[in-house]
Amino acid sequence: MDNTAAKVEDLAQNSDEMEVASVELERVVEEPEVKEEFDASAKNLDATQLYLGEIGFSPLLTAEEEVLYARRALRGDEAARKRMIESNLRLVVKISRRYSNRGLALLDLIEEGNLGLIRAVEKFDPERGFRFSTYATWWIRQTIERALMNQTRTIRLPIHVVKELNIYLRTARELSQKLDHEPTAEEIAQQLDKPVDDVSKMLRLNERVSSVDTPIGGDGDKALLDIIPDINNSDPEVSTG
């Protein structure tokens, strides 16, 4: 299944039908929007089952294979990188299930977790002596938790607006990993083939709500998420460094 990893990275751009809005319980919606959410949920369930069936054929790596492929991936071997990703997609699903019923559909959680998995493959150093699954778990959890916390909004938005905003925010997170900086509205617009003005309006809307990414402190060099302790799973780069 050579193209599974490529599908993972393109999933956010090609998942308009799978997109399910996360809306707070007190949010008032009109009846047609409720029906739209129900229909989207049914499509999302079918897509999730299809995805789970596809990744079930990816064999797990042994400890020795893990080191071998990780070393090759660090040297720029794309095939090794894909193998690392494909072999750990089930880990993403396992972790994503723990975050069900918190505001994001399972497939959306998996998409966010896949971003963390990809990041983990890019940064994993096999010479440190611990298993990749331990390292990847931290990255997967962080990307999922960041997405969930970003979903907590105190303003009322129509479902179709929330869905569109989710697409922009997910694209922004993907680009920030690829570009190593926060993407501009122009870069997001180019990635989505959308007018820059439309992207700018949605980003301004997002700025109106409180976000865990808001800089805090005197120098503004930290975000709220950075100082929230995770007592269950520390950053492997810190704990093993």
PDB file of C-alpha atoms in Angstrom:
ATOM      1  CA  MET A   1       0.000   0.000   0.000  1.00  0.00           C
ATOM      2  CA  ASP A   2       2.583   2.478  -1.219  1.00  0.00           C
ATOM      3  CA  ASN A   3       0.295   5.475  -1.580  1.00  0.00           C
ATOM      4  CA  THR A   4      -1.249   5.417   1.914  1.00  0.00           C
ATOM      5  CA  ALA A   5       1.197   7.936   3.384  1.00  0.00           C
ATOM      6  CA  ALA A   6       0.626  10.313   0.497  1.00  0.00           C
ATOM      7  CA  LYS A   7      -3.122  10.026   1.077  1.00  0.00           C
ATOM      8  CA  VAL A   8      -2.605  10.952   4.705  1.00  0.00           C
ATOM      9  CA  GLU A   9      -0.889  14.235   3.844  1.00  0.00           C
ATOM     10  CA  ASP A  10      -3.536  15.120   1.242  1.00  0.00           C
ATOM     11  CA  LEU A  11      -6.470  14.056   3.419  1.00  0.00           C
ATOM     12  CA  ALA A  12      -7.244  17.523   4.767  1.00  0.00           C
ATOM     13  CA  GLN A  13      -7.454  19.053   1.293  1.00  0.00           C
ATOM     14  CA  ASN A  14      -9.670  16.292  -0.127  1.00  0.00           C
ATOM     15  CA  SER A  15     -12.020  15.766   2.804  1.00  0.00           C
ATOM     16  CA  ASP A  16     -14.753  18.341   2.235  1.00  0.00           C
ATOM     17  CA  GLU A  17     -17.376  15.605   2.392  1.00  0.00           C
ATOM     18  CA  MET A  18     -15.851  14.192   5.554  1.00  0.00           C
ATOM     19  CA  GLU A  19     -15.701  17.567   7.379  1.00  0.00           C
ATOM     20  CA  VAL A  20     -18.041  17.586  10.402  1.00  0.00           C
ATOM     21  CA  ALA A  21     -18.532  20.827  12.314  1.00  0.00           C
ATOM     22  CA  SER A  22     -17.761  20.879  16.003  1.00  0.00           C
ATOM     23  CA  VAL A  23     -20.337  23.056  17.718  1.00  0.00           C
ATOM     24  CA  GLU A  24     -20.932  23.693  21.425  1.00  0.00           C
ATOM     25  CA  LEU A  25     -24.169  22.243  22.807  1.00  0.00           C
ATOM     26  CA  GLU A  26     -25.626  25.637  23.592  1.00  0.00           C
ATOM     27  CA  ARG A  27     -25.103  26.888  20.047  1.00  0.00           C
ATOM     28  CA  VAL A  28     -28.438  27.675  18.417  1.00  0.00           C
ATOM     29  CA  VAL A  29     -28.811  26.322  14.899  1.00  0.00           C
ATOM     30  CA  GLU A  30     -31.717  26.281  12.492  1.00  0.00           C
ATOM     31  CA  GLU A  31     -33.359  23.034  11.479  1.00  0.00           C
ATOM     32  CA  PRO A  32     -31.783  22.806   7.974  1.00  0.00           C
ATOM     33  CA  GLU A  33     -28.326  23.134   9.540  1.00  0.00           C
ATOM     34  CA  VAL A  34     -29.102  20.309  11.967  1.00  0.00           C
ATOM     35  CA  LYS A  35     -30.031  18.116   9.009  1.00  0.00           C
ATOM     36  CA  GLU A  36     -26.797  19.144   7.259  1.00  0.00           C
ATOM     37  CA  GLU A  37     -24.796  18.095  10.322  1.00  0.00           C
ATOM     38  CA  PHE A  38     -26.608  14.736  10.449  1.00  0.00           C
ATOM     39  CA  ASP A  39     -25.935  14.042   6.770  1.00  0.00           C
ATOM     40  CA  ALA A  40     -22.272  14.992   7.197  1.00  0.00           C
ATOM     41  CA  SER A  41     -22.008  12.652  10.186  1.00  0.00           C
ATOM     42  CA  ALA A  42     -23.302   9.734   8.123  1.00  0.00           C
ATOM     43  CA  LYS A  43     -20.781  10.442   5.357  1.00  0.00           C
ATOM     44  CA  ASN A  44     -18.029  10.781   7.945  1.00  0.00           C
ATOM     45  CA  LEU A  45     -18.872   7.372   9.413  1.00  0.00           C
ATOM     46  CA  ASP A  46     -18.619   5.699   5.997  1.00  0.00           C
ATOM     47  CA  ALA A  47     -15.311   7.443   5.275  1.00  0.00           C
ATOM     48  CA  THR A  48     -13.932   6.442   8.673  1.00  0.00           C
ATOM     49  CA  GLN A  49     -14.805   2.780   8.129  1.00  0.00           C
ATOM     50  CA  LEU A  50     -13.162   2.873   4.700  1.00  0.00           C
ATOM     51  CA  TYR A  51     -10.025   4.468   6.125  1.00  0.00           C
ATOM     52  CA  LEU A  52      -9.785   1.955   8.979  1.00  0.00           C
ATOM     53  CA  GLY A  53     -10.123  -0.885   6.487  1.00  0.00           C
ATOM     54  CA  GLU A  54      -7.287   0.474   4.355  1.00  0.00           C
ATOM     55  CA  ILE A  55      -4.758   0.965   7.130  1.00  0.00           C
ATOM     56  CA  GLY A  56      -5.429  -2.492   8.563  1.00  0.00           C
ATOM     57  CA  PHE A  57      -3.080  -3.946   5.950  1.00  0.00           C
ATOM     58  CA  SER A  58      -0.025  -1.963   7.071  1.00  0.00           C
ATOM     59  CA  PRO A  59       2.367  -4.296   8.953  1.00  0.00           C
ATOM     60  CA  LEU A  60       4.014  -3.111  12.157  1.00  0.00           C
ATOM     61  CA  LEU A  61       7.789  -2.685  12.260  1.00  0.00           C
ATOM     62  CA  THR A  62      10.075  -4.609  14.568  1.00  0.00           C
ATOM     63  CA  ALA A  63      12.478  -2.662  16.781  1.00  0.00           C
ATOM     64  CA  GLU A  64      15.313  -3.415  14.363  1.00  0.00           C
ATOM     65  CA  GLU A  65      13.298  -2.367  11.300  1.00  0.00           C
ATOM     66  CA  GLU A  66      12.259   0.795  13.112  1.00  0.00           C
ATOM     67  CA  VAL A  67      15.880   1.868  13.597  1.00  0.00           C
ATOM     68  CA  LEU A  68      16.753   0.952  10.014  1.00  0.00           C
ATOM     69  CA  TYR A  69      13.904   2.918   8.431  1.00  0.00           C
ATOM     70  CA  ALA A  70      14.304   5.849  10.817  1.00  0.00           C
ATOM     71  CA  ARG A  71      17.964   6.232   9.860  1.00  0.00           C
ATOM     72  CA  ARG A  72      17.072   6.126   6.183  1.00  0.00           C
ATOM     73  CA  ALA A  73      14.269   8.639   6.686  1.00  0.00           C
ATOM     74  CA  LEU A  74      16.671  11.060   8.360  1.00  0.00           C
ATOM     75  CA  ARG A  75      18.894  10.819   5.284  1.00  0.00           C
ATOM     76  CA  GLY A  76      15.968  11.847   3.087  1.00  0.00           C
ATOM     77  CA  ASP A  77      14.767   8.421   1.937  1.00  0.00           C
ATOM     78  CA  GLU A  78      11.122   9.064   1.020  1.00  0.00           C
ATOM     79  CA  ALA A  79      10.225   5.363   0.832  1.00  0.00           C
ATOM     80  CA  ALA A  80      11.508   4.819   4.373  1.00  0.00           C
ATOM     81  CA  ARG A  81       9.573   7.849   5.579  1.00  0.00           C
ATOM     82  CA  LYS A  82       6.368   6.489   4.038  1.00  0.00           C
ATOM     83  CA  ARG A  83       6.949   3.087   5.606  1.00  0.00           C
ATOM     84  CA  MET A  84       7.374   4.688   9.043  1.00  0.00           C
ATOM     85  CA  ILE A  85       4.122   6.605   8.595  1.00  0.00           C
ATOM     86  CA  GLU A  86       2.106   3.695   7.212  1.00  0.00           C
ATOM     87  CA  SER A  87       3.240   1.322   9.947  1.00  0.00           C
ATOM     88  CA  ASN A  88       2.014   3.637  12.689  1.00  0.00           C
ATOM     89  CA  LEU A  89      -1.352   4.769  11.336  1.00  0.00           C
ATOM     90  CA  ARG A  90      -3.127   2.350  13.677  1.00  0.00           C
ATOM     91  CA  LEU A  91      -1.375   4.007  16.622  1.00  0.00           C
ATOM     92  CA  VAL A  92      -2.975   7.291  15.561  1.00  0.00           C
ATOM     93  CA  VAL A  93      -6.409   5.662  15.453  1.00  0.00           C
ATOM     94  CA  LYS A  94      -5.921   4.094  18.888  1.00  0.00           C
ATOM     95  CA  ILE A  95      -4.972   7.435  20.440  1.00  0.00           C
ATOM     96  CA  SER A  96      -7.666   9.340  18.542  1.00  0.00           C
ATOM     97  CA  ARG A  97     -10.401   7.100  19.953  1.00  0.00           C
ATOM     98  CA  ARG A  98      -9.517   8.289  23.454  1.00  0.00           C
ATOM     99  CA  TYR A  99     -10.528  11.812  22.451  1.00  0.00           C
ATOM    100  CA  SER A 100     -13.934  10.899  20.982  1.00  0.00           C
ATOM    101  CA  ASN A 101     -17.020  12.907  21.999  1.00  0.00           C
ATOM    102  CA  ARG A 102     -15.007  16.014  22.827  1.00  0.00           C
ATOM    103  CA  GLY A 103     -16.085  18.174  19.909  1.00  0.00           C
ATOM    104  CA  LEU A 104     -14.394  16.626  16.867  1.00  0.00           C
ATOM    105  CA  ALA A 105     -15.475  13.653  14.773  1.00  0.00           C
ATOM    106  CA  LEU A 106     -13.208  10.601  14.845  1.00  0.00           C
ATOM    107  CA  LEU A 107     -11.954  11.148  11.300  1.00  0.00           C
ATOM    108  CA  ASP A 108     -11.044  14.742  12.148  1.00  0.00           C
ATOM    109  CA  LEU A 109      -9.166  13.531  15.225  1.00  0.00           C
ATOM    110  CA  ILE A 110      -7.319  11.005  13.066  1.00  0.00           C
ATOM    111  CA  GLU A 111      -6.388  13.702  10.549  1.00  0.00           C
ATOM    112  CA  GLU A 112      -4.951  15.855  13.328  1.00  0.00           C
ATOM    113  CA  GLY A 113      -3.134  12.873  14.828  1.00  0.00           C
ATOM    114  CA  ASN A 114      -1.658  12.030  11.436  1.00  0.00           C
ATOM    115  CA  LEU A 115      -0.088  15.489  11.337  1.00  0.00           C
ATOM    116  CA  GLY A 116       1.577  14.707  14.651  1.00  0.00           C
ATOM    117  CA  LEU A 117       2.749  11.327  13.348  1.00  0.00           C
ATOM    118  CA  ILE A 118       4.310  12.922  10.272  1.00  0.00           C
ATOM    119  CA  ARG A 119       6.075  15.452  12.477  1.00  0.00           C
ATOM    120  CA  ALA A 120       7.337  12.659  14.742  1.00  0.00           C
ATOM    121  CA  VAL A 121       8.809  10.764  11.777  1.00  0.00           C
ATOM    122  CA  GLU A 122      10.615  13.918  10.677  1.00  0.00           C
ATOM    123  CA  LYS A 123      12.137  14.561  14.102  1.00  0.00           C
ATOM    124  CA  PHE A 124      12.718  11.053  15.513  1.00  0.00           C
ATOM    125  CA  ASP A 125      16.321  10.185  16.379  1.00  0.00           C
ATOM    126  CA  PRO A 126      16.708   6.380  16.568  1.00  0.00           C
ATOM    127  CA  GLU A 127      20.072   6.694  18.312  1.00  0.00           C
ATOM    128  CA  ARG A 128      18.422   7.849  21.541  1.00  0.00           C
ATOM    129  CA  GLY A 129      17.427   4.293  22.329  1.00  0.00           C
ATOM    130  CA  PHE A 130      13.666   4.448  22.814  1.00  0.00           C
ATOM    131  CA  ARG A 131      10.886   3.091  20.628  1.00  0.00           C
ATOM    132  CA  PHE A 132       9.309   5.274  17.987  1.00  0.00           C
ATOM    133  CA  SER A 133       5.801   4.620  19.325  1.00  0.00           C
ATOM    134  CA  THR A 134       6.767   6.257  22.627  1.00  0.00           C
ATOM    135  CA  TYR A 135       8.072   9.320  20.820  1.00  0.00           C
ATOM    136  CA  ALA A 136       5.212   9.499  18.320  1.00  0.00           C
ATOM    137  CA  THR A 137       2.540   9.211  21.013  1.00  0.00           C
ATOM    138  CA  TRP A 138       3.576  12.572  22.441  1.00  0.00           C
ATOM    139  CA  TRP A 139       3.400  14.325  19.072  1.00  0.00           C
ATOM    140  CA  ILE A 140       0.072  12.705  18.174  1.00  0.00           C
ATOM    141  CA  ARG A 141      -1.495  13.702  21.480  1.00  0.00           C
ATOM    142  CA  GLN A 142      -0.222  17.264  21.270  1.00  0.00           C
ATOM    143  CA  THR A 143      -1.644  17.896  17.798  1.00  0.00           C
ATOM    144  CA  ILE A 144      -5.005  16.389  18.745  1.00  0.00           C
ATOM    145  CA  GLU A 145      -5.207  18.310  22.013  1.00  0.00           C
ATOM    146  CA  ARG A 146      -4.221  21.554  20.316  1.00  0.00           C
ATOM    147  CA  ALA A 147      -6.990  21.069  17.748  1.00  0.00           C
ATOM    148  CA  LEU A 148      -9.561  20.263  20.440  1.00  0.00           C
ATOM    149  CA  MET A 149      -8.640  23.277  22.529  1.00  0.00           C
ATOM    150  CA  ASN A 150      -8.793  25.471  19.449  1.00  0.00           C
ATOM    151  CA  GLN A 151     -12.350  24.206  18.902  1.00  0.00           C
ATOM    152  CA  THR A 152     -13.541  25.595  22.233  1.00  0.00           C
ATOM    153  CA  ARG A 153     -15.213  28.792  21.156  1.00  0.00           C
ATOM    154  CA  THR A 154     -17.436  31.133  23.109  1.00  0.00           C
ATOM    155  CA  ILE A 155     -19.067  32.817  20.116  1.00  0.00           C
ATOM    156  CA  ARG A 156     -21.954  31.472  18.085  1.00  0.00           C
ATOM    157  CA  LEU A 157     -21.189  30.593  14.487  1.00  0.00           C
ATOM    158  CA  PRO A 158     -23.300  28.918  11.806  1.00  0.00           C
ATOM    159  CA  ILE A 159     -22.273  25.348  11.081  1.00  0.00           C
ATOM    160  CA  HIS A 160     -21.111  26.121   7.539  1.00  0.00           C
ATOM    161  CA  VAL A 161     -18.817  28.861   8.870  1.00  0.00           C
ATOM    162  CA  VAL A 162     -17.320  26.537  11.487  1.00  0.00           C
ATOM    163  CA  LYS A 163     -16.698  23.916   8.807  1.00  0.00           C
ATOM    164  CA  GLU A 164     -14.921  26.400   6.544  1.00  0.00           C
ATOM    165  CA  LEU A 165     -12.889  27.798   9.430  1.00  0.00           C
ATOM    166  CA  ASN A 166     -11.796  24.266  10.365  1.00  0.00           C
ATOM    167  CA  ILE A 167     -10.412  23.755   6.860  1.00  0.00           C
ATOM    168  CA  TYR A 168      -8.404  26.998   6.995  1.00  0.00           C
ATOM    169  CA  LEU A 169      -7.021  26.280  10.459  1.00  0.00           C
ATOM    170  CA  ARG A 170      -6.010  22.735   9.569  1.00  0.00           C
ATOM    171  CA  THR A 171      -4.285  23.958   6.409  1.00  0.00           C
ATOM    172  CA  ALA A 172      -2.471  26.592   8.462  1.00  0.00           C
ATOM    173  CA  ARG A 173      -1.199  23.911  10.861  1.00  0.00           C
ATOM    174  CA  GLU A 174       0.011  21.759   7.962  1.00  0.00           C
ATOM    175  CA  LEU A 175       1.825  24.666   6.344  1.00  0.00           C
ATOM    176  CA  SER A 176       3.431  25.730   9.621  1.00  0.00           C
ATOM    177  CA  GLN A 177       5.060  22.291   9.824  1.00  0.00           C
ATOM    178  CA  LYS A 178       6.253  22.356   6.217  1.00  0.00           C
ATOM    179  CA  LEU A 179       7.441  25.970   6.195  1.00  0.00           C
ATOM    180  CA  ASP A 180       8.734  26.186   9.791  1.00  0.00           C
ATOM    181  CA  HIS A 181       6.840  29.460  10.283  1.00  0.00           C
ATOM    182  CA  GLU A 182       3.269  30.605  10.729  1.00  0.00           C
ATOM    183  CA  PRO A 183       1.808  30.783   7.214  1.00  0.00           C
ATOM    184  CA  THR A 184       0.506  34.052   5.828  1.00  0.00           C
ATOM    185  CA  ALA A 185      -2.982  34.491   4.426  1.00  0.00           C
ATOM    186  CA  GLU A 186      -1.426  34.482   0.946  1.00  0.00           C
ATOM    187  CA  GLU A 187       0.270  31.106   1.542  1.00  0.00           C
ATOM    188  CA  ILE A 188      -2.932  29.564   2.894  1.00  0.00           C
ATOM    189  CA  ALA A 189      -4.933  30.958  -0.018  1.00  0.00           C
ATOM    190  CA  GLN A 190      -2.453  29.529  -2.518  1.00  0.00           C
ATOM    191  CA  GLN A 191      -2.571  26.101  -0.857  1.00  0.00           C
ATOM    192  CA  LEU A 192      -6.391  26.016  -0.917  1.00  0.00           C
ATOM    193  CA  ASP A 193      -6.784  27.852  -4.233  1.00  0.00           C
ATOM    194  CA  LYS A 194      -8.989  30.424  -2.489  1.00  0.00           C
ATOM    195  CA  PRO A 195      -9.109  34.235  -2.761  1.00  0.00           C
ATOM    196  CA  VAL A 196      -6.764  35.912  -0.293  1.00  0.00           C
ATOM    197  CA  ASP A 197      -9.562  38.207   0.909  1.00  0.00           C
ATOM    198  CA  ASP A 198     -11.705  35.210   1.894  1.00  0.00           C
ATOM    199  CA  VAL A 199      -8.855  33.653   3.850  1.00  0.00           C
ATOM    200  CA  SER A 200      -8.045  36.939   5.577  1.00  0.00           C
ATOM    201  CA  LYS A 201     -11.660  37.373   6.686  1.00  0.00           C
ATOM    202  CA  MET A 202     -11.763  33.882   8.181  1.00  0.00           C
ATOM    203  CA  LEU A 203      -8.460  34.384   9.967  1.00  0.00           C
ATOM    204  CA  ARG A 204      -9.717  37.659  11.441  1.00  0.00           C
ATOM    205  CA  LEU A 205     -12.803  35.816  12.631  1.00  0.00           C
ATOM    206  CA  ASN A 206     -10.595  33.270  14.330  1.00  0.00           C
ATOM    207  CA  GLU A 207      -8.656  36.043  16.072  1.00  0.00           C
ATOM    208  CA  ARG A 208     -11.844  37.194  17.757  1.00  0.00           C
ATOM    209  CA  VAL A 209     -12.014  34.040  19.850  1.00  0.00           C
ATOM    210  CA  SER A 210      -9.657  33.090  22.607  1.00  0.00           C
ATOM    211  CA  SER A 211      -7.020  30.614  21.587  1.00  0.00           C
ATOM    212  CA  VAL A 212      -4.479  28.578  23.465  1.00  0.00           C
ATOM    213  CA  ASP A 213      -1.924  29.802  20.957  1.00  0.00           C
ATOM    214  CA  THR A 214      -2.201  33.427  22.130  1.00  0.00           C
ATOM    215  CA  PRO A 215       1.255  34.673  23.265  1.00  0.00           C
ATOM    216  CA  ILE A 216       1.552  35.324  26.983  1.00  0.00           C
ATOM    217  CA  GLY A 217       4.220  36.603  29.323  1.00  0.00           C
ATOM    218  CA  GLY A 218       6.477  39.626  29.131  1.00  0.00           C
ATOM    219  CA  ASP A 219       8.301  38.679  25.956  1.00  0.00           C
ATOM    220  CA  GLY A 220       5.351  36.876  24.364  1.00  0.00           C
ATOM    221  CA  ASP A 221       7.625  33.939  23.595  1.00  0.00           C
ATOM    222  CA  LYS A 222       5.248  31.337  25.035  1.00  0.00           C
ATOM    223  CA  ALA A 223       1.659  30.331  24.368  1.00  0.00           C
ATOM    224  CA  LEU A 224      -0.832  29.118  26.946  1.00  0.00           C
ATOM    225  CA  LEU A 225      -0.569  25.574  25.585  1.00  0.00           C
ATOM    226  CA  ASP A 226       3.188  25.617  26.169  1.00  0.00           C
ATOM    227  CA  ILE A 227       2.826  26.062  29.936  1.00  0.00           C
ATOM    228  CA  ILE A 228      -0.005  23.602  30.550  1.00  0.00           C
ATOM    229  CA  PRO A 229       1.656  20.603  32.246  1.00  0.00           C
ATOM    230  CA  ASP A 230       0.998  17.142  30.886  1.00  0.00           C
ATOM    231  CA  ILE A 231       1.392  14.852  33.883  1.00  0.00           C
ATOM    232  CA  ASN A 232       0.751  11.709  31.867  1.00  0.00           C
ATOM    233  CA  ASN A 233       3.250  12.091  29.065  1.00  0.00           C
ATOM    234  CA  SER A 234       6.214  14.438  29.014  1.00  0.00           C
ATOM    235  CA  ASP A 235       7.939  15.723  25.908  1.00  0.00           C
ATOM    236  CA  PRO A 236      10.304  12.886  24.929  1.00  0.00           C
ATOM    237  CA  GLU A 237      12.821  15.380  23.571  1.00  0.00           C
ATOM    238  CA  VAL A 238      13.043  16.961  27.024  1.00  0.00           C
ATOM    239  CA  SER A 239      12.880  13.840  29.148  1.00  0.00           C
ATOM    240  CA  THR A 240      15.497  11.980  27.146  1.00  0.00           C
ATOM    241  CA  GLY A 241      17.688  14.857  26.049  1.00  0.00           C
TER     242      GLY A 241
END
